[in-house]
Coordinates of C-alpha atoms in Angstrom, one line a residue:
M167 CA -19.3 29.9 82.9
H168 CA -16.0 30.3 81.1
S169 CA -16.2 27.1 79.9
T170 CA -19.6 27.4 78.6
V171 CA -18.7 30.6 76.5
R172 CA -15.5 28.8 75.0
R173 CA -17.7 25.8 74.2
A174 CA -20.2 28.3 72.2
A175 CA -17.2 30.0 70.3
R176 CA -16.1 26.6 69.2
Y177 CA -19.3 25.7 67.8
A178 CA -19.7 29.1 66.1
L179 CA -16.3 28.6 64.6
L180 CA -17.0 25.3 63.4
G181 CA -20.3 26.4 62.0
A182 CA -18.6 29.1 60.0
V183 CA -15.9 26.7 58.6
V184 CA -18.9 24.2 57.4
A185 CA -20.8 27.1 56.0
A186 CA -17.7 28.3 54.0
I187 CA -17.0 24.8 52.7
A188 CA -20.5 24.7 51.5
V189 CA -20.5 27.8 49.5
W190 CA -17.0 27.1 47.8
L191 CA -17.3 23.4 47.3
P192 CA -19.5 23.6 44.0
H193 CA -17.1 26.3 42.8
I194 CA -14.1 24.4 43.4
A195 CA -15.7 21.5 41.6
A196 CA -16.6 23.5 38.9
A197 CA -13.3 24.9 38.4
Q198 CA -11.7 21.2 38.7
S199 CA -14.1 20.3 35.9
T200 CA -12.6 22.8 33.5
F201 CA -9.3 21.1 33.6
E202 CA -8.7 18.7 30.5
Q203 CA -9.0 15.0 31.9
I204 CA -10.9 11.9 31.1
R205 CA -13.7 11.5 33.5
R206 CA -14.4 7.7 32.7
Y207 CA -12.5 5.1 30.7
D208 CA -14.5 1.9 30.1
S209 CA -13.0 -1.1 28.0
D210 CA -15.1 -4.0 27.1
I211 CA -12.9 -6.9 25.5
T212 CA -14.3 -10.2 24.2
I213 CA -12.3 -13.1 23.2
E214 CA -13.8 -14.6 20.3
S215 CA -13.9 -18.4 19.5
S216 CA -11.3 -17.8 16.8
G217 CA -8.9 -16.2 19.1
A218 CA -9.4 -12.6 18.0
L219 CA -10.2 -9.7 20.2
L220 CA -13.2 -7.5 19.7
V221 CA -12.6 -4.5 21.8
R222 CA -15.2 -1.8 22.6
E223 CA -13.8 1.5 24.2
T224 CA -15.8 4.3 25.7
I225 CA -14.1 7.4 26.6
D226 CA -15.7 10.3 28.3
Y227 CA -13.2 13.2 27.8
E228 CA -13.4 16.6 29.4
F229 CA -11.6 19.2 27.2
G230 CA -12.3 22.0 29.8
S231 CA -12.2 25.5 28.5
T232 CA -9.5 24.8 25.8
P233 CA -10.6 24.4 22.2
H234 CA -9.5 21.0 20.7
H235 CA -10.4 19.5 17.4
G236 CA -10.5 16.0 19.2
I237 CA -8.6 13.2 20.4
F238 CA -5.8 10.7 19.6
R239 CA -5.9 6.9 20.4
D240 CA -2.6 5.3 20.1
I241 CA -2.7 1.4 20.3
P242 CA 0.7 -0.7 20.4
Y243 CA 0.6 -3.2 17.9
R244 CA 4.3 -3.9 16.9
F245 CA 6.7 -5.3 19.5
D246 CA 10.5 -6.6 19.6
Y247 CA 10.3 -10.5 19.5
S248 CA 13.3 -11.3 22.0
R249 CA 13.3 -14.9 20.9
K250 CA 14.7 -14.1 17.4
D251 CA 17.0 -11.5 16.0
S252 CA 15.6 -8.9 13.7
T253 CA 12.0 -10.1 14.4
D254 CA 8.9 -8.3 15.5
R255 CA 5.8 -9.6 16.7
V256 CA 2.7 -7.8 15.4
T257 CA -1.0 -8.0 16.5
P258 CA -2.7 -6.5 13.4
I259 CA -5.6 -3.9 14.3
D260 CA -8.8 -3.5 12.3
V261 CA -10.7 -0.4 13.1
L262 CA -14.3 -1.1 12.8
S263 CA -16.0 2.1 13.8
V264 CA -15.8 5.5 15.7
Q265 CA -18.8 6.9 17.0
S266 CA -19.7 10.2 19.1
S267 CA -23.2 11.4 19.8
D268 CA -22.1 15.1 20.6
A269 CA -18.8 15.5 18.8
P270 CA -17.2 15.1 15.3
D271 CA -16.3 11.4 15.0
Q272 CA -14.6 11.2 11.6
Y273 CA -11.0 9.6 11.8
E274 CA -8.0 8.5 10.0
T275 CA -5.4 6.0 11.1
S276 CA -1.5 6.1 10.7
D277 CA 1.4 4.3 11.9
F278 CA 4.5 5.7 13.9
E279 CA 7.2 4.3 16.1
N280 CA 8.3 5.0 19.8
G281 CA 11.5 3.4 20.5
S282 CA 11.1 -0.5 19.6
V283 CA 7.3 -0.4 19.7
G284 CA 5.2 0.4 16.6
Y285 CA 1.7 2.2 17.3
L286 CA -1.5 2.6 15.3
R287 CA -2.8 6.0 15.6
I288 CA -6.5 6.6 15.7
K289 CA -6.9 10.3 14.8
I290 CA -10.5 11.5 15.7
G291 CA -12.1 14.7 15.0
D292 CA -12.9 17.6 12.5
P293 CA -9.6 19.4 11.4
D294 CA -11.9 22.5 10.5
R295 CA -13.9 22.6 13.7
T296 CA -12.9 23.0 17.7
I297 CA -14.6 21.7 20.6
T298 CA -14.6 22.3 24.3
G299 CA -16.5 20.8 27.5
H300 CA -17.3 17.1 27.7
H301 CA -17.9 14.8 25.0
T302 CA -18.3 10.8 24.7
Y303 CA -16.2 8.7 22.1
V304 CA -17.1 5.0 21.4
I305 CA -14.1 3.0 19.4
K306 CA -14.6 -0.6 18.0
Y307 CA -11.6 -2.5 16.8
R308 CA -10.5 -6.4 16.3
V309 CA -6.9 -7.5 17.2
Q310 CA -5.5 -10.6 15.9
G311 CA -2.5 -12.5 17.4
A312 CA -3.0 -11.1 20.9
L313 CA -3.2 -14.3 22.8
N314 CA -0.1 -16.3 24.4
G315 CA -0.1 -20.0 24.4
F316 CA 1.5 -21.9 27.1
R317 CA 1.5 -25.7 28.0
D318 CA -1.4 -25.8 30.2
H319 CA -3.3 -22.8 29.6
D320 CA -3.8 -19.9 27.2
E321 CA -3.2 -16.3 28.2
L322 CA -4.3 -12.6 27.6
S323 CA -2.3 -9.8 28.6
W324 CA -3.8 -6.5 27.4
N325 CA -3.1 -2.8 28.2
A326 CA -6.6 -1.8 28.9
V327 CA -5.3 1.7 29.4
G328 CA -2.1 2.4 27.8
G329 CA 0.6 4.7 29.4
N330 CA 0.4 7.6 26.9
W331 CA -2.6 9.7 27.9
P332 CA -1.1 13.0 29.1
V333 CA -4.0 13.6 31.4
I334 CA -5.7 12.3 34.6
I335 CA -8.3 9.5 34.3
D336 CA -10.6 9.7 36.9
D337 CA -12.4 6.4 36.7
V338 CA -11.3 3.3 34.7
T339 CA -13.0 0.0 34.3
A340 CA -12.4 -3.2 32.2
T341 CA -14.5 -6.1 31.5
V342 CA -13.2 -9.6 29.7
H343 CA -15.5 -12.0 28.3
A344 CA -14.1 -15.6 27.5
P345 CA -15.6 -18.4 25.5
S346 CA -15.0 -20.8 28.8
G347 CA -14.2 -20.5 32.3
I348 CA -11.5 -18.1 33.4
L349 CA -8.8 -19.7 35.5
Q350 CA -7.0 -17.1 37.0
I351 CA -6.7 -13.1 36.8
L352 CA -4.4 -10.1 37.6
C353 CA -4.4 -6.6 37.2
V354 CA -1.6 -4.0 37.9
Q355 CA -1.7 -0.2 37.4
G356 CA 0.8 2.7 37.5
A357 CA 3.8 3.9 35.7
T358 CA 5.8 1.6 33.1
G359 CA 7.1 -1.4 35.1
S360 CA 5.0 -1.0 38.0
S361 CA 3.3 -4.0 39.8
L362 CA 0.9 -1.9 41.8
P363 CA -2.4 -3.9 42.4
C364 CA -5.9 -2.5 40.8
T365 CA -8.4 -1.0 43.1
T366 CA -10.7 -4.1 42.4
A367 CA -10.1 -7.4 40.1
T368 CA -13.2 -10.0 40.2
T369 CA -14.2 -13.0 38.1
N370 CA -17.6 -14.6 37.5
E371 CA -17.5 -17.8 35.6
N372 CA -16.6 -16.8 31.8
S373 CA -15.9 -13.0 32.6
A374 CA -13.8 -10.9 34.8
T375 CA -14.2 -7.2 35.9
F376 CA -11.4 -4.9 36.9
A377 CA -11.5 -1.2 38.1
Q378 CA -9.2 1.6 39.2
D379 CA -10.1 4.8 40.8
R380 CA -7.6 7.0 39.3
L381 CA -4.6 7.0 36.8
F382 CA -2.2 9.8 36.8
P383 CA -0.7 11.3 33.5
F384 CA 1.2 8.5 31.5
W385 CA 0.2 5.8 33.7
G386 CA -1.6 2.6 32.5
M387 CA -3.5 -0.3 33.5
T388 CA -2.6 -3.9 32.4
I389 CA -5.0 -7.0 32.7
T390 CA -4.3 -10.6 32.6
I391 CA -6.5 -13.8 32.3
A392 CA -5.6 -17.4 31.8
I393 CA -8.1 -19.5 30.0
P394 CA -8.1 -23.3 29.7
K395 CA -6.3 -24.8 27.0
G396 CA -8.3 -25.5 24.1
A397 CA -11.0 -22.8 24.4
V398 CA -9.6 -21.1 21.4
P399 CA -7.4 -22.6 18.6
T400 CA -3.5 -22.8 19.6
P401 CA -2.3 -19.3 19.8
R402 CA 0.7 -18.6 17.6
P403 CA 2.3 -15.2 17.2
V404 CA 2.2 -13.0 14.1
L405 CA 6.0 -12.6 13.1
E406 CA 7.5 -10.3 10.8
E407 CA 11.1 -9.7 9.9
R408 CA 12.6 -6.4 10.2
F409 CA 14.1 -5.0 7.1
S410 CA 17.9 -4.3 7.0
L411 CA 20.5 -4.2 4.1
A412 CA 22.4 -6.8 5.5
R413 CA 19.3 -9.0 5.7
A414 CA 18.3 -8.1 2.2
F415 CA 21.5 -9.3 0.6
S416 CA 22.3 -12.3 2.9
L417 CA 22.8 -15.5 1.2
D418 CA 19.9 -17.9 1.9
G419 CA 17.6 -19.8 0.5
P420 CA 15.0 -16.9 -0.5
T421 CA 17.4 -14.5 -1.5
V422 CA 19.3 -16.9 -3.9
G423 CA 16.4 -18.3 -5.4
G424 CA 14.9 -14.7 -5.6
T425 CA 18.1 -13.7 -7.6
V426 CA 18.1 -16.7 -9.8
A427 CA 14.6 -16.1 -10.6
L428 CA 15.3 -12.4 -11.4
A429 CA 18.3 -13.1 -13.4
A430 CA 16.3 -15.9 -15.6
V431 CA 13.4 -13.4 -16.2
L432 CA 16.0 -10.6 -17.3
L433 CA 18.0 -12.8 -19.6
G434 CA 14.8 -14.3 -21.2
G435 CA 13.5 -10.9 -21.7
Y436 CA 16.5 -9.9 -23.4
A437 CA 16.7 -13.1 -25.5
W438 CA 13.3 -12.5 -26.5
L439 CA 13.9 -8.8 -27.5
F440 CA 17.0 -9.5 -29.2
R441 CA 15.2 -12.4 -31.3
R442 CA 12.3 -10.3 -32.0
F443 CA 14.1 -6.7 -33.0
G444 CA 17.8 -7.3 -32.6
R445 CA 18.4 -9.8 -35.5
D446 CA 19.0 -9.0 -39.3
R447 CA 15.9 -10.0 -41.6
R448 CA 16.1 -10.9 -45.1
F449 CA 13.6 -11.6 -47.8
R450 CA 12.6 -15.0 -48.4
G451 CA 13.5 -17.1 -51.4
F452 CA 16.7 -17.4 -53.3
A453 CA 19.5 -15.0 -53.5
I454 CA 18.0 -13.1 -56.6
D455 CA 14.8 -12.8 -54.7
Q456 CA 16.7 -11.5 -51.6
A457 CA 18.6 -9.1 -53.8
F458 CA 15.6 -7.7 -55.4
G459 CA 12.9 -8.1 -52.8
S460 CA 10.4 -5.2 -52.3
P461 CA 9.8 -3.6 -49.0
D462 CA 6.2 -5.1 -48.8
G463 CA 7.8 -8.8 -49.5
E464 CA 7.9 -11.6 -47.3
Y465 CA 10.9 -11.8 -45.0
E466 CA 12.4 -13.9 -42.4
I467 CA 14.9 -13.5 -39.4
T468 CA 18.4 -14.6 -40.0
P469 CA 18.9 -17.9 -38.1
Y470 CA 21.5 -18.0 -35.4
F471 CA 25.2 -18.9 -36.5
D472 CA 24.2 -18.3 -40.0
H473 CA 27.0 -17.3 -42.0
T474 CA 25.5 -17.2 -45.4
D475 CA 27.0 -14.5 -47.5
V476 CA 24.6 -11.6 -48.1
P477 CA 23.4 -11.0 -51.5
V478 CA 24.6 -7.8 -53.1
E479 CA 22.2 -5.2 -54.4
F480 CA 23.4 -3.6 -57.6
V481 CA 20.6 -1.1 -57.7
P482 CA 20.1 1.7 -54.8
P483 CA 17.1 1.1 -52.8
D484 CA 14.2 3.4 -53.8
H485 CA 13.5 4.3 -50.5
L486 CA 16.9 5.6 -49.4
R487 CA 18.9 8.5 -50.6
A488 CA 22.7 8.4 -51.0
G489 CA 23.0 11.1 -48.2
Q490 CA 21.0 9.3 -46.0
V491 CA 22.9 6.1 -46.6
G492 CA 26.3 8.0 -46.1
T493 CA 25.1 9.5 -42.7
L494 CA 24.1 6.2 -41.6
V495 CA 27.5 4.4 -42.4
D496 CA 29.5 6.9 -40.4
F497 CA 26.9 8.7 -38.4
A498 CA 27.9 12.0 -39.6
A499 CA 27.0 14.4 -42.8
N500 CA 30.2 15.5 -44.3
P501 CA 30.8 16.9 -47.9
L502 CA 31.0 13.4 -49.4
D503 CA 27.3 12.7 -48.6
V504 CA 26.5 16.1 -50.3
T505 CA 28.2 15.3 -53.2
A506 CA 26.8 12.0 -53.5
T507 CA 23.3 13.8 -53.0
M508 CA 24.2 15.9 -55.9
I509 CA 24.9 12.9 -58.1
D510 CA 21.9 11.4 -57.1
L511 CA 19.7 14.4 -57.9
A512 CA 21.3 14.4 -61.3
V513 CA 20.7 10.8 -61.8
R514 CA 17.0 11.5 -60.9
K515 CA 17.1 14.6 -63.4
Y516 CA 16.5 17.5 -60.8
L517 CA 20.1 18.7 -61.8
V518 CA 22.3 18.7 -65.0
I519 CA 26.1 18.4 -64.7
D520 CA 28.3 19.2 -67.6
E521 CA 31.9 18.9 -68.0
V522 CA 33.3 22.1 -69.3
S523 CA 36.9 23.2 -70.6
S524 CA 39.3 25.0 -68.4
T525 CA 42.2 27.2 -69.3
S526 CA 43.3 27.9 -65.6
S527 CA 46.8 27.0 -64.9
R528 CA 45.9 26.2 -61.2
S529 CA 46.2 22.5 -59.9
C530 CA 42.6 21.9 -60.0
A531 CA 40.7 18.8 -61.4
R532 CA 38.2 19.2 -64.2
P533 CA 35.5 21.8 -63.8
M534 CA 31.8 20.7 -63.9
A535 CA 28.7 23.0 -64.7
I536 CA 25.6 22.5 -62.7
S537 CA 22.7 23.8 -63.9
C538 CA 18.8 23.3 -63.5
P539 CA 17.0 21.6 -66.4
T540 CA 14.2 24.2 -66.5
S541 CA 16.4 27.3 -65.9
A542 CA 19.2 29.1 -67.9
R543 CA 21.0 29.8 -64.7
S544 CA 24.3 27.6 -64.3
W545 CA 27.1 27.1 -61.8
T546 CA 30.5 25.8 -62.1
V547 CA 32.1 23.7 -59.7
S548 CA 35.7 23.2 -59.4
S549 CA 37.1 20.4 -57.4
R550 CA 40.5 20.8 -55.7
S551 CA 43.3 18.3 -55.5
A552 CA 43.0 15.7 -52.8
K553 CA 45.1 17.7 -50.5
R554 CA 43.8 21.2 -51.2
C555 CA 40.6 20.8 -53.2
S556 CA 38.4 18.5 -51.1
S557 CA 35.6 20.8 -51.2
P558 CA 33.5 22.1 -54.2
T559 CA 33.1 25.6 -55.0
F560 CA 30.2 27.2 -56.8
V561 CA 30.6 30.3 -58.9
T562 CA 28.4 32.1 -61.1
S563 CA 31.2 32.6 -64.0
S564 CA 31.7 30.3 -66.6
Q565 CA 35.2 29.8 -66.0
P566 CA 36.6 27.4 -63.2
A567 CA 37.6 28.9 -59.9
C568 CA 40.2 27.5 -57.3
V569 CA 39.8 29.1 -53.9
E570 CA 42.9 29.0 -51.6
S571 CA 40.7 29.7 -48.5
R572 CA 39.5 26.4 -46.6
R573 CA 35.9 28.1 -46.5
R574 CA 33.4 27.6 -49.4
S575 CA 32.7 30.6 -51.4
W576 CA 30.0 31.0 -53.9
T577 CA 27.7 33.7 -55.5
T578 CA 23.9 33.5 -55.7
P579 CA 22.4 34.0 -58.8
C580 CA 21.3 37.3 -60.0
N581 CA 18.3 39.0 -58.0
A582 CA 15.5 40.8 -59.5
S583 CA 17.5 43.9 -59.9
G584 CA 20.4 42.2 -61.9
S585 CA 22.9 42.4 -59.1
R586 CA 24.9 39.6 -57.5
I587 CA 25.0 38.9 -53.8
D588 CA 28.2 37.3 -52.5
R589 CA 28.2 35.2 -49.7
S590 CA 30.9 33.0 -47.7
R591 CA 29.5 30.2 -45.7
R592 CA 30.5 26.8 -44.0
G593 CA 29.7 23.5 -45.4
S594 CA 26.1 23.3 -43.9
S595 CA 25.1 26.5 -45.9
L596 CA 26.1 25.0 -49.2
C597 CA 23.2 22.4 -49.2
R598 CA 20.7 25.1 -48.4
S599 CA 22.2 27.2 -51.1
V600 CA 21.8 24.4 -53.8
S601 CA 18.5 23.2 -52.5
A602 CA 16.9 26.6 -52.6
S603 CA 18.2 27.7 -56.0
C604 CA 18.0 24.3 -57.9
S605 CA 15.9 21.6 -56.8
P606 CA 12.3 22.6 -56.2
A607 CA 11.5 18.7 -56.2
W608 CA 14.1 18.0 -53.4
R609 CA 13.0 14.8 -51.5

């Protein structure tokens, strides 16, 4: 009788445990589904007759209750090529489409490096919108140069799932379609360097199927298939030399040829510019024609190694003034240029210069009176000796003046009220005084 009671108690306890599990199991499953994870990851890979890969990935992503903008899909495409120094092997990737029926599917691509591996990043989602829960993304892209050629077969070794997903992947499948019969297959999964076999790996004529029940964060799955030689054109790796300063300046055929070509282009361009703009030009004809040529006359560029004497012009050019020529000669405007300008104005009858008598005992040269042709105003200029009187001085008196100071002094004409205004300025103001007072037709 006691055994019967104990048996009944056990059954009652077992029933209570089963009932508790039945009640809490849905809640546990619901709570687990709110964690961020990938529910299913399916890859469909077709080896095209050209040797390129056409990849279609379907990713069922569970964001849980935490808002996200979308996902990143990072695909390695640049690897260090161990057979040749400073060289990378690349597998160019062309993204064809990104689609999602229940989430924003706009995307953008960028490149980044992680160690010696270069990645193409596909950033999927809307930067102005966040999502939660379960969503599905379908990514299609084409890969070049992924096959490896061997003596008796060609081979595809492909990371169906890369080891850079930071979440658990519950279910993984990969299917490969080949243009001819598949010779051999292999599938490994786990952390980087792992050789653990996948859950299943089967082949059926021209296709192979691989599956893995679960991948933990940062685990991947790599598949390998061998196909007969000749099923696709002979695979050749796509290689790119890695840039470096030592490589850029090394002496080899391309760099030497490029340097010579660049030097030839630069020298040729310099010669053309010098021939076009850097040579003297002269008027065509004989010496008399060259001496009195007009600005709109025909001219020629002086030939190389031509040492013919340049004809002398005895008449100043009409389009250049004395002050301009003097400034061009020594690249500075000095009192000599101002004096030449005054003489030029007198020659062109904008000023009148008269010699006046002087009774001064000071050691000055002959004074000159400068006046405007249409006005009664006059100024007397006195030049000092070569040592002390290098700057002219203007005064309103009819007597010559020698100023001991090194500054130029002059007195402006009487203003409207008849009073005089005395000023003392440096040479640059002298020109402005003459211009303002005596040459309304200054050119």
